[in-house]
Coordinates of C-alpha atoms in Angstrom, one line a residue:
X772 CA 9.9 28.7 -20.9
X773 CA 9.4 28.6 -24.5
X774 CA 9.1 32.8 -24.8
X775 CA 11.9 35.3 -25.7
X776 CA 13.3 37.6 -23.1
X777 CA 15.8 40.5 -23.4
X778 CA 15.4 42.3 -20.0
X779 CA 18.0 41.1 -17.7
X780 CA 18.3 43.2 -15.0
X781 CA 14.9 43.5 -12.7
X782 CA 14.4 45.9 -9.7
X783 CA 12.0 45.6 -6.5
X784 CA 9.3 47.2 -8.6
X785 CA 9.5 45.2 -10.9
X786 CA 9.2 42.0 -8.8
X787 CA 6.6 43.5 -6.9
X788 CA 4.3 44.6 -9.9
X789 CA 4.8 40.8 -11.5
X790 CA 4.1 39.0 -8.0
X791 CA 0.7 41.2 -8.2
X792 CA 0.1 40.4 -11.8
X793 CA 0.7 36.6 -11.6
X794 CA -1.8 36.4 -8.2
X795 CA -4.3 38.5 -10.9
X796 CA -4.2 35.9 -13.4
X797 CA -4.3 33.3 -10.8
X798 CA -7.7 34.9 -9.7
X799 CA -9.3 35.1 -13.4
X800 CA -7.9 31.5 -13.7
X801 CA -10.1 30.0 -11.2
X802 CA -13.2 32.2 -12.3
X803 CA -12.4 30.7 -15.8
X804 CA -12.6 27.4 -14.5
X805 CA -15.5 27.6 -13.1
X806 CA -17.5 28.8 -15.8
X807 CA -15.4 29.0 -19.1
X808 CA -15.9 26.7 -22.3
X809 CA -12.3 25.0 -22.5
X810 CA -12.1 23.0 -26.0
X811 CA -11.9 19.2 -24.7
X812 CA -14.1 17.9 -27.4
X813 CA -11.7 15.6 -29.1
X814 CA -8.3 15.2 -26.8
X815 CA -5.2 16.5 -29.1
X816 CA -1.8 15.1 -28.4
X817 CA 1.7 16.4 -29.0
X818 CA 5.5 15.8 -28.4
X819 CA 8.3 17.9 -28.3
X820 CA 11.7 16.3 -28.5
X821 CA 15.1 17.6 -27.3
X822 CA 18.0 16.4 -30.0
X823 CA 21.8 16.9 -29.7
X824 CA 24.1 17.5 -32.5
X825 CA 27.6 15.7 -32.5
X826 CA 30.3 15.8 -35.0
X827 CA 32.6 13.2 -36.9
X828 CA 34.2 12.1 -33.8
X829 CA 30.9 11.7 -31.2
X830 CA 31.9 14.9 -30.1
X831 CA 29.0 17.6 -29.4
X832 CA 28.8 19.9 -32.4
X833 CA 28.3 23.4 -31.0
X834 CA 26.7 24.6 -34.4
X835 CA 22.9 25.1 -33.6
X836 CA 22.2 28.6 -34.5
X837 CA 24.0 28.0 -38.0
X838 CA 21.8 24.6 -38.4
X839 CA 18.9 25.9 -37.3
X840 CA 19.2 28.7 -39.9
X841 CA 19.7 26.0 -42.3
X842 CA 16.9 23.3 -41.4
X843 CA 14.8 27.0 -41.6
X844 CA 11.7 25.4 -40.3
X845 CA 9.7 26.7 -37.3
X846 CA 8.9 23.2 -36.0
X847 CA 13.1 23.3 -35.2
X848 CA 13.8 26.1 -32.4
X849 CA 16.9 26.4 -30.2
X850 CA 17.2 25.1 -27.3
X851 CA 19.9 25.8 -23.7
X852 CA 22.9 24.4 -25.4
X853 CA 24.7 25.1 -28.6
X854 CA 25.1 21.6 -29.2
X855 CA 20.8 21.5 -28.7
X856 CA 17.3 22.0 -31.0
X857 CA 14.3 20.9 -30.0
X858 CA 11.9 19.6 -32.5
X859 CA 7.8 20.4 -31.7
X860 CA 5.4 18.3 -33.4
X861 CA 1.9 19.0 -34.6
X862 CA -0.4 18.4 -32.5
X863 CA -2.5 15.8 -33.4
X864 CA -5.3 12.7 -32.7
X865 CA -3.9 9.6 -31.9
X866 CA -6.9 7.6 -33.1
X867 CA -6.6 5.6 -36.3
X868 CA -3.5 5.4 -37.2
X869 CA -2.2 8.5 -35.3
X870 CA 0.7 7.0 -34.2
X871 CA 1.4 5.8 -37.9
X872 CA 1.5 9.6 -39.1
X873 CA 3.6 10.9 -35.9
X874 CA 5.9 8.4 -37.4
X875 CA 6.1 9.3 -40.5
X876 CA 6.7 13.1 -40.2
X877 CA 9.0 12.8 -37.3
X878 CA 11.4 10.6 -39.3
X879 CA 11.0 13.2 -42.4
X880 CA 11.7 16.0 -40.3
X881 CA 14.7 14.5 -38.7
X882 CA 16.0 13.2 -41.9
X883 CA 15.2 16.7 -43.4
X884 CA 17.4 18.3 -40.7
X885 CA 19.9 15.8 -40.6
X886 CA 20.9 16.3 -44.3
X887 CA 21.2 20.0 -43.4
X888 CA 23.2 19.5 -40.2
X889 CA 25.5 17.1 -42.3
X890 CA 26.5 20.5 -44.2
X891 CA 28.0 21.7 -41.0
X892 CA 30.1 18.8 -40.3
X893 CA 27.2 17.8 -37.5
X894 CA 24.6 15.0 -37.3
X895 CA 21.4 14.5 -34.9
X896 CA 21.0 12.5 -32.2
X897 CA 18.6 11.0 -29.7
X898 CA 19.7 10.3 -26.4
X899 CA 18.8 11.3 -23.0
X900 CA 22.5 12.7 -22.0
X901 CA 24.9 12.6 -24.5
X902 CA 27.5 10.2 -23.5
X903 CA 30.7 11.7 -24.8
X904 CA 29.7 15.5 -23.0
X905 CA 32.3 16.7 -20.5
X906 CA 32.9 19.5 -17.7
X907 CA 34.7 21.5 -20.7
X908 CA 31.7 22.0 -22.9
X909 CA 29.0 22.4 -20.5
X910 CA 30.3 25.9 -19.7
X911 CA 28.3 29.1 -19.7
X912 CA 30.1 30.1 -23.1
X913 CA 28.5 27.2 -24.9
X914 CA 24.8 28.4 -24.2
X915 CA 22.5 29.2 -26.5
X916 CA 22.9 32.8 -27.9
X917 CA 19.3 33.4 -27.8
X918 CA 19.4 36.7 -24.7
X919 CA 16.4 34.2 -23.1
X920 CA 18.9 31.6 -21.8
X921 CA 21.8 34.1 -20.2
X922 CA 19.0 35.8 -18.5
X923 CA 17.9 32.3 -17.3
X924 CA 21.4 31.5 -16.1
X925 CA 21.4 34.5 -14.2
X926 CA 18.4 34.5 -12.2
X927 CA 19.1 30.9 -11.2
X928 CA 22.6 31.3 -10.3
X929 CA 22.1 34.8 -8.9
X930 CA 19.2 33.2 -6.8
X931 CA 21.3 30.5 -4.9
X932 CA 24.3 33.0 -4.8
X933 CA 27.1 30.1 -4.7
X934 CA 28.3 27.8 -7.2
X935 CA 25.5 24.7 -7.8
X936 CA 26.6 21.3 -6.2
X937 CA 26.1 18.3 -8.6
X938 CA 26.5 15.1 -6.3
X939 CA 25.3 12.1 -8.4
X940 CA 26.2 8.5 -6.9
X941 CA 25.1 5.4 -8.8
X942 CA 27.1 2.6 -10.1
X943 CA 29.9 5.3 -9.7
X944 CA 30.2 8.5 -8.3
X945 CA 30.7 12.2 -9.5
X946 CA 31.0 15.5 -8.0
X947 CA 31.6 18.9 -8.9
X948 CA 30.5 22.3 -8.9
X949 CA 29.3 24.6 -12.0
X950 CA 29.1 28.4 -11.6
X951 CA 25.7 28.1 -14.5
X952 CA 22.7 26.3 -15.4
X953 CA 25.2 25.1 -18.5
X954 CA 24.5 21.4 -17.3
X955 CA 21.4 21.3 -17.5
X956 CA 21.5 21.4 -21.5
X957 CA 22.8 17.9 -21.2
X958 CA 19.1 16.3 -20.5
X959 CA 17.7 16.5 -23.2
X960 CA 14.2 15.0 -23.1
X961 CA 11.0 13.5 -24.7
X962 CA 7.6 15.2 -23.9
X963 CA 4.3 14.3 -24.3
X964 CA 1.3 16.5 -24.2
X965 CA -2.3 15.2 -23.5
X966 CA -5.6 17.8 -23.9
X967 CA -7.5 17.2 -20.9
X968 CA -11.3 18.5 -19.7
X969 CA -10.6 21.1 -16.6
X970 CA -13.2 18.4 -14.4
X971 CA -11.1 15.7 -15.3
X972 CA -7.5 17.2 -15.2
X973 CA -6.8 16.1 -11.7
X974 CA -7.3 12.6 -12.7
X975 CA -4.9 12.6 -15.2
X976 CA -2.5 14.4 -13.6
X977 CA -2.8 12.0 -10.6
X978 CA -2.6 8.7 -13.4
X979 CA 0.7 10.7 -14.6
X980 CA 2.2 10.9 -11.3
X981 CA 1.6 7.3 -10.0
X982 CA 2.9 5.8 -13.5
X983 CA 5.8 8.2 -14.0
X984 CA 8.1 5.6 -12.1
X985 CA 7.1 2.7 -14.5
X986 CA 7.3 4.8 -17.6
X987 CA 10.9 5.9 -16.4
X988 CA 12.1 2.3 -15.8
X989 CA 11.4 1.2 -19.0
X990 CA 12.3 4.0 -21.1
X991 CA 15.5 4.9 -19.4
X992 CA 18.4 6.4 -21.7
X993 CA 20.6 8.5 -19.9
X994 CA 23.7 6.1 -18.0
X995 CA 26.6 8.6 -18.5
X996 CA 27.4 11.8 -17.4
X997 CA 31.5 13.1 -17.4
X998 CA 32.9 9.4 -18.1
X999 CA 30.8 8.0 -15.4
X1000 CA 28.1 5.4 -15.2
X1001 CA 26.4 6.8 -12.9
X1002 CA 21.7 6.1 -12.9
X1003 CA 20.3 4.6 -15.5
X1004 CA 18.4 7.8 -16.0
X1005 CA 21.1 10.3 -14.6
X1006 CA 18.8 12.9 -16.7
X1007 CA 16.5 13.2 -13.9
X1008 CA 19.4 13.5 -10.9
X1009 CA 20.9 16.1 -13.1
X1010 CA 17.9 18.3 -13.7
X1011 CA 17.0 18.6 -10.3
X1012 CA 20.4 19.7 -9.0
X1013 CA 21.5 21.4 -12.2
X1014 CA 18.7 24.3 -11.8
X1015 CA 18.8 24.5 -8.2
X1016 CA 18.4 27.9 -6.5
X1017 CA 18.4 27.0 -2.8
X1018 CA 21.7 27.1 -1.0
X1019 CA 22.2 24.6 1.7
X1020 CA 20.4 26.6 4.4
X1021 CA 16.9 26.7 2.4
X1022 CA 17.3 23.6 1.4
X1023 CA 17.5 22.5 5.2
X1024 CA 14.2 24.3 6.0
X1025 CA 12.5 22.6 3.4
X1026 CA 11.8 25.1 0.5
X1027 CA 10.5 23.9 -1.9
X1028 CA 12.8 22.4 -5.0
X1029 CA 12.0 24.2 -8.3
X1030 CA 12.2 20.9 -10.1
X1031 CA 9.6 19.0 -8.1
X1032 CA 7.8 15.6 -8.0
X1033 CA 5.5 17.3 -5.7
X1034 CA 3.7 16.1 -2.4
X1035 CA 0.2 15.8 -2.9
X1036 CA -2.6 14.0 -5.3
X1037 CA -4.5 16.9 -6.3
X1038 CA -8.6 17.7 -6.9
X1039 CA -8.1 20.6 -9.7
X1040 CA -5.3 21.8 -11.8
X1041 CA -5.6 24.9 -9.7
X1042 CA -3.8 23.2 -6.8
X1043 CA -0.8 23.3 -9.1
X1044 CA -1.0 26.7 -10.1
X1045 CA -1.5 28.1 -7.0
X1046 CA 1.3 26.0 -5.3
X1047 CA 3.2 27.6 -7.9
X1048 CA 2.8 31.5 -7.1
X1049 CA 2.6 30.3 -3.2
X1050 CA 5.7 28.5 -2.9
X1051 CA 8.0 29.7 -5.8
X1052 CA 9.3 33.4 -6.1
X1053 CA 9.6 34.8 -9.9
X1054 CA 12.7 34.2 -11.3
X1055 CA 11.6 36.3 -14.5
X1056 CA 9.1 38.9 -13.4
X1057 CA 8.2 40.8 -16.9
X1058 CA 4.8 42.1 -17.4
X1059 CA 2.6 41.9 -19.9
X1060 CA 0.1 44.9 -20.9
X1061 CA -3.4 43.0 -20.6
X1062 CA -5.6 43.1 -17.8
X1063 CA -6.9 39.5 -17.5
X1064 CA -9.8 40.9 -15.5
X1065 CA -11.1 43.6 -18.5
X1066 CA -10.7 40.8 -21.1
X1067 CA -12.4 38.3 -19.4
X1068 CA -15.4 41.0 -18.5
X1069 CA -15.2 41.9 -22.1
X1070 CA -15.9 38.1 -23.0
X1071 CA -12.3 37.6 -24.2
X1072 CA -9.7 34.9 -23.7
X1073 CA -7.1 36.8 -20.9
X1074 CA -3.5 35.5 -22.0
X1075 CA -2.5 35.0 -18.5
X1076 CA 0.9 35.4 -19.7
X1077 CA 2.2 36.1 -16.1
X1078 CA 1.0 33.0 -14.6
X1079 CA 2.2 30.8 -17.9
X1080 CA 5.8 32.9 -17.7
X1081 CA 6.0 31.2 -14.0
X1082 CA 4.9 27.9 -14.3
X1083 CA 7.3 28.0 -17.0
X1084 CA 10.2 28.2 -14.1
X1085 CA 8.8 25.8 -12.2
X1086 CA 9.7 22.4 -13.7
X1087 CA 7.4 19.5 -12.1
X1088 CA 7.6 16.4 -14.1
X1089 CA 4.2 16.8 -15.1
X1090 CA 3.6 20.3 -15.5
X1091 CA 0.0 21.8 -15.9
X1092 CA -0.8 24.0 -19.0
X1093 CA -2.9 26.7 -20.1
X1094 CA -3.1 27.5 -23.7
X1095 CA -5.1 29.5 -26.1
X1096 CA -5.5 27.6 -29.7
X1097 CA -7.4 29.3 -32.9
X1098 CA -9.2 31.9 -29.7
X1099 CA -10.1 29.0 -27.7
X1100 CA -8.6 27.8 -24.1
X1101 CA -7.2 24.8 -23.0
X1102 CA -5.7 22.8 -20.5
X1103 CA -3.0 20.0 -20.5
X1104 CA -0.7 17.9 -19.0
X1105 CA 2.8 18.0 -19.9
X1106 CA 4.5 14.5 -18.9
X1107 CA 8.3 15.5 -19.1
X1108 CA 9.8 12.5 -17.4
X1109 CA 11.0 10.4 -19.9
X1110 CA 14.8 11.1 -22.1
X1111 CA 15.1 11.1 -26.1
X1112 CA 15.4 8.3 -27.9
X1113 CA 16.7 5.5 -28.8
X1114 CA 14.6 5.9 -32.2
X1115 CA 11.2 7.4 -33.4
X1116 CA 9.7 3.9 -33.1
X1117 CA 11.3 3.7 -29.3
X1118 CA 9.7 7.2 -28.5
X1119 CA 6.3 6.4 -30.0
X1120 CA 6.3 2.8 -28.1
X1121 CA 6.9 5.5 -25.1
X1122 CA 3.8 7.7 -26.0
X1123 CA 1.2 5.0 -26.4
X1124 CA 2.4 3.5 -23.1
X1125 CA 1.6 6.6 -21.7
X1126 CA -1.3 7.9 -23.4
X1127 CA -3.0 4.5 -23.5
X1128 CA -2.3 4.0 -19.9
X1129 CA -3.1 7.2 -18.5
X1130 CA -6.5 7.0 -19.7
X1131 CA -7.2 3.9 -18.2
X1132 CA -5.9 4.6 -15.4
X1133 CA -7.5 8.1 -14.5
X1134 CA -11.2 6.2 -15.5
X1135 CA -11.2 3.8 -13.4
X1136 CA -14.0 3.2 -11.0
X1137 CA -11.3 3.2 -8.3
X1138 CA -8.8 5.6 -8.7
X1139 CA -4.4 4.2 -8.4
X1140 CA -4.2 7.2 -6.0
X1141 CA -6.7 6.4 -3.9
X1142 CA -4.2 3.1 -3.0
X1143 CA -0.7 4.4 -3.5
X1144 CA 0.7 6.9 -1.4
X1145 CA 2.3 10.3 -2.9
X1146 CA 5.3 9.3 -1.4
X1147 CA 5.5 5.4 -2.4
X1148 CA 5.1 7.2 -6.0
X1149 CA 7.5 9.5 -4.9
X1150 CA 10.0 6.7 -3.6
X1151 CA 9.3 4.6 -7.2
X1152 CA 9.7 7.4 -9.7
X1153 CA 13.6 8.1 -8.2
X1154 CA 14.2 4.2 -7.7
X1155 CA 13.5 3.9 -11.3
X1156 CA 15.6 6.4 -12.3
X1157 CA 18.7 5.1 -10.5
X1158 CA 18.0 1.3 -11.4
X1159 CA 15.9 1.4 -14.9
X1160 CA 14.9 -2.0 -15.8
X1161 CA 16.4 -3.6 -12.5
X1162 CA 14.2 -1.2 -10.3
X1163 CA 11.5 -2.7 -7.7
X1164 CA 8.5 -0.7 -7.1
X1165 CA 5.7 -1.2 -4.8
X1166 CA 2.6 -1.5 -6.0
X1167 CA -1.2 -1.7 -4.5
X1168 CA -2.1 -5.2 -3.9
X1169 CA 1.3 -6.4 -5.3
X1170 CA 3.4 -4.6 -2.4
X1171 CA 7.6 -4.5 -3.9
X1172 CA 7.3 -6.0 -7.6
X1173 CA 10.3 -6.2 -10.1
X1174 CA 9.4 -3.4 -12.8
X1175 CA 9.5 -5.5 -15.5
X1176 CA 6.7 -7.7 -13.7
X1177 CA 5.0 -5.1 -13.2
X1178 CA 4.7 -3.8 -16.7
X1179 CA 4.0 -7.0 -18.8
X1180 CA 1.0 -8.3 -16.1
X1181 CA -0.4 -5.3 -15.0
X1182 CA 0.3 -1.8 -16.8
X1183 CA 0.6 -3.0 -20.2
X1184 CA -2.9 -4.7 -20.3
X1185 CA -4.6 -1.3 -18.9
X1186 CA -2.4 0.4 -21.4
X1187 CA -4.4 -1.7 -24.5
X1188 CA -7.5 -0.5 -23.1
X1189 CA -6.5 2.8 -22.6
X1190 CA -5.5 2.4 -26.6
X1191 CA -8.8 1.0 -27.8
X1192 CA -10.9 4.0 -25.8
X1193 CA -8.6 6.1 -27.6
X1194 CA -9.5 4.8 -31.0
X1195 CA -6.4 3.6 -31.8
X1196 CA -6.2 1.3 -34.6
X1197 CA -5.7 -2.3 -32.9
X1198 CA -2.7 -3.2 -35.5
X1199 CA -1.1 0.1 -34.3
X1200 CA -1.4 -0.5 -30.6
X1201 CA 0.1 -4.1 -30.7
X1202 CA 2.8 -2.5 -32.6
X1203 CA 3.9 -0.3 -30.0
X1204 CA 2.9 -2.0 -26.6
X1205 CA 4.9 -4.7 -28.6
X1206 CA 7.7 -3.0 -28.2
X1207 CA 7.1 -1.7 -24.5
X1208 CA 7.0 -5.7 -23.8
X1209 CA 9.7 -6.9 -25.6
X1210 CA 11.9 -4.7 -23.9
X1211 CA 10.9 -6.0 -20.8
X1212 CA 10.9 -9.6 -21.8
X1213 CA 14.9 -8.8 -22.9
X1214 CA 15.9 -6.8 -20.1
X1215 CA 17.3 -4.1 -22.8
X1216 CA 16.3 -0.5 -23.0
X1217 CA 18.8 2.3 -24.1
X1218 CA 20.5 2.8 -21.0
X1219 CA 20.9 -0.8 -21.0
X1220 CA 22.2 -1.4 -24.5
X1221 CA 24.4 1.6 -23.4
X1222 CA 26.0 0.3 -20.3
X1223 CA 26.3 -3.1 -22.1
X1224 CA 28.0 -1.8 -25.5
X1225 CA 30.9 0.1 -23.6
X1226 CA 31.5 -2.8 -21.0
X1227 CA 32.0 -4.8 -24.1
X1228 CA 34.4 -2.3 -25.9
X1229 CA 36.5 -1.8 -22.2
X1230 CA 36.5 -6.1 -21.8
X1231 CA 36.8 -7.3 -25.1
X1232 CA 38.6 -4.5 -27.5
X1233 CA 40.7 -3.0 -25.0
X1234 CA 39.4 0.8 -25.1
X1235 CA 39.8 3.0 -22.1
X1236 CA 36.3 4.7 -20.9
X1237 CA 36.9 7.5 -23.0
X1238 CA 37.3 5.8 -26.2
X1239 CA 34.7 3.0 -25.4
X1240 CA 32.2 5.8 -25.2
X1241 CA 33.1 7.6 -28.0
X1242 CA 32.6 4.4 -29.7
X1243 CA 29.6 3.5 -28.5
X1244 CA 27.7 6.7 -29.9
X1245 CA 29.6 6.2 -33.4
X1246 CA 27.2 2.6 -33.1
X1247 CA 24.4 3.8 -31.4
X1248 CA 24.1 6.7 -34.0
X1249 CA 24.2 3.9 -36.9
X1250 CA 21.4 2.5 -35.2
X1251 CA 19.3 5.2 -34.5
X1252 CA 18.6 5.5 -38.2
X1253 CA 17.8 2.5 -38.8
X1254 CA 14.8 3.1 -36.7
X1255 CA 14.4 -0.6 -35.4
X1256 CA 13.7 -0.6 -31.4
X1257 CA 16.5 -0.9 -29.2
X1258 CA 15.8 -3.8 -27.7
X1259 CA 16.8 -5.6 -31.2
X1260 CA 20.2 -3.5 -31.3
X1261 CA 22.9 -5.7 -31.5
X1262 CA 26.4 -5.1 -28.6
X1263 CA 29.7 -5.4 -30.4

């Protein structure tokens, strides 16, 4: 929900008016499908990543409005915590050397912005849950001052009506309750966007879902939360409890989660949207002045800004998008599984595994979901989340297969191919998918080299939990800008 918002307060009118307006667009959306001219000629691809800012100490720097102000470009917005941005990306092709020029201006713009946060005592970092955050600064004080974020906080909170539960048990355990959605600034995550025909959307939407598990696994980056080791992607635990508007009750008559894997392989990307408007009330119902119907009579593009407001509150892990580009429509798949960081290279490793084997896998002659059950998929995705590189998956063919197996005989080769369709330059995809594999063949990912660099500063230099993680982001940030892949960083 990328769109500012100042209303805060909304009556049974209002609701009622939006819940019309959204099930409007949702009609013109399906004529549109059926007949419209999306632009799909040549796939664009983006990313948006989620950065924290930390002081001298490791400490999160609550400074973003004042740094933002000072980075003063509009590829750098705000994001839920003071100690957030978020940095969008062109869009661009990822054939050639694509990848090579995503490269290039991410680490200028991050070095641009890190020279300005360093004016404010602050520095950037890439991380899927910073390490050092505690129940002291994720408070409702330290959100963004943007009016869209308190607004947010209410309707979530006010929708539950009690305090929101977070009960996260991995290697060790925590519990506590939060009276706002202040949590939820800690995950701070990479995403990928990928343009996508509307008869062909439902394929790659399916890929996404069946390979999410895998792409979590190996990219995992998130083992801390308040002191704790707790998954070796606590980010995705965290969401889905953080934003949680169903009290116990709902929850036990299976309403639907507002962060959601989902339950079904789908034949159109309207089977997302209308899930959405069937299963989700509006937790911002504003209304927009167009008529979808008259523009699209007229031979306009309708905005649908109702239906894009709501699936903007309803966080799936790949969300469906519509969006209008130079007066032309398109669709795409948002894949928002995986954390930030370690480095630009790590991220972009990320992105051609999942671009590259995405394609593949949603042209196949038989299709991955045609094999694998929703809920094996479902199952793998959260195993891999709690055990990262460690996790076991099941497989077609292969039944329960280490991940890391999995990845070097299987995924990675349809992930080349999916590459070379792609156009990618060959040097480029080795590059990358070399990176996806040496992690594997080392065991090592951030969350690992995480887990193992504080074990090593508790054993072997005597620090308390405290101090062992504040240490480790002091190293991890020196070797973030370095920008060589984690699975070369050194543990000391």
């Amino acid at each position: 929900m990328g769109r500012d918002v100042s209303q805060g307060a909304f009556s049974r009118e209002d609701r009622v008016r939006y819940r019309q307006k959204v099930r409007r667009c949702l009609d013109v959306f399906a004529l549109m499908l059926d007949d419209f001219g999306f632009d799909a000629d040549r796939p664009m691809t983006g990313l948006e990543i989620e950065l924290n800012l930390i002081d001298s100490t490791a400490e999160p720097a609550m400074r973003n409005e004042k740094i933002l102000a000072d980075i003063a470009d509009p590829l750098f917005q705000t994001e839920l915590g003071q100690f957030n941005l978020e940095l969008n990306a062109p869009p661009r092709l990822i054939e050639g050397v694509g990848f090579a020029d995503y490269e290039r201006d991410l680490c200028g713009s991050l070095a641009r912005a890190d020279e300005r946060a360093a004016r404010s005592d602050a520095k950037i970092l890439l991380v899927g849950i910073l390490p050092t955050l505690t129940e002291r600064h994720l408070v409702a004080d330290n959100l963004s001052t943007n009016e869209r974020y308190r607004v947010l906080n209410d309707q979530i909170v006010g929708a539950r009506g009690e305090d929101i539960e977070l009960d996260i048990r991995g290697v060790e355990r925590l519990r506590t309750h939060t009276d706002s959605i202040a949590p939820e600034a800690a995950c701070t995550s990479l995403q990928f966007h990928l343009q996508v025909a509307p008869d062909s959307f439902a394929d790659y939407w399916n890929a996404s879902q069946a390979i999410a598990a895998a792409q979590v696994a190996i990219g995992a980056n998130s083992p801390y939360l308040y002191g704790r080791q707790l998954w070796a992607e606590t980010r995705i635990a965290l969401f889905e409890q953080a934003t949680d508007t169903r009290p116990d009750e709902l929850k036990a008559q299976g309403v639907r989660p507002r962060v959601w894997f989902g339950e079904r392989w789908i034949t159109s990307i309207f089977d997302l949207f209308e899930e959405n408007v069937r299963y989700f009330p509006p937790l911002l119902p504003i209304c927009e002045d167009e008529d979808p119907v008259e523009v699209l009579h007229a031979g306009g593009v309708p905005q649908l800004g109702e239906l894009r407001l709501h699936n903007g509150t309803v966080y799936r892990w790949n969300r469906p998008v519509y969006d209008i580009m130079d007066g032309r429509p398109h669709l795409r798949v948002e894949n928002r599984v995986l954390p930030a960081g370690p480095t630009v290279v790590d991220m972009l490793a990320n992105a051609a595994f999942y671009f590259g084997l995405t394609r593949a896998l949603a042209e196949a002659d038989r299709p991955i979901w045609s094999q694998l059950t929703f809920s094996s998929a479902e199952e793998n995705f959260h195993a891999a989340a709690r055990r990262g590189m460690e996790a076991v998956l099941h497989w077609p063919r292969l039944g329960d297969v280490p991940v890391t197996e999995l990845v070097l005989d299987v995924l990675l080769p349809k992930a080349a191919v999916g590459l070379d369709r792609f156009g990618v330059a060959p040097a480029e995809r080795d590059r990358l998918l070399g990176v996806i594999e040496q992690r594997c063949r080392t065991g090592r990912n951030g969350a690992a080299w995480q887990a193992e660099t504080v074990w090593a500063a508790e054993r072997h230099r005597g620090m308390d939990r405290d101090a062992a993680l504040h240490h480790m982001v002091q190293r991890y940030a020196e070797h973030q800008r370095t920008n060589e892949p984690v699975h070369t960083w050194p543990v000391d």
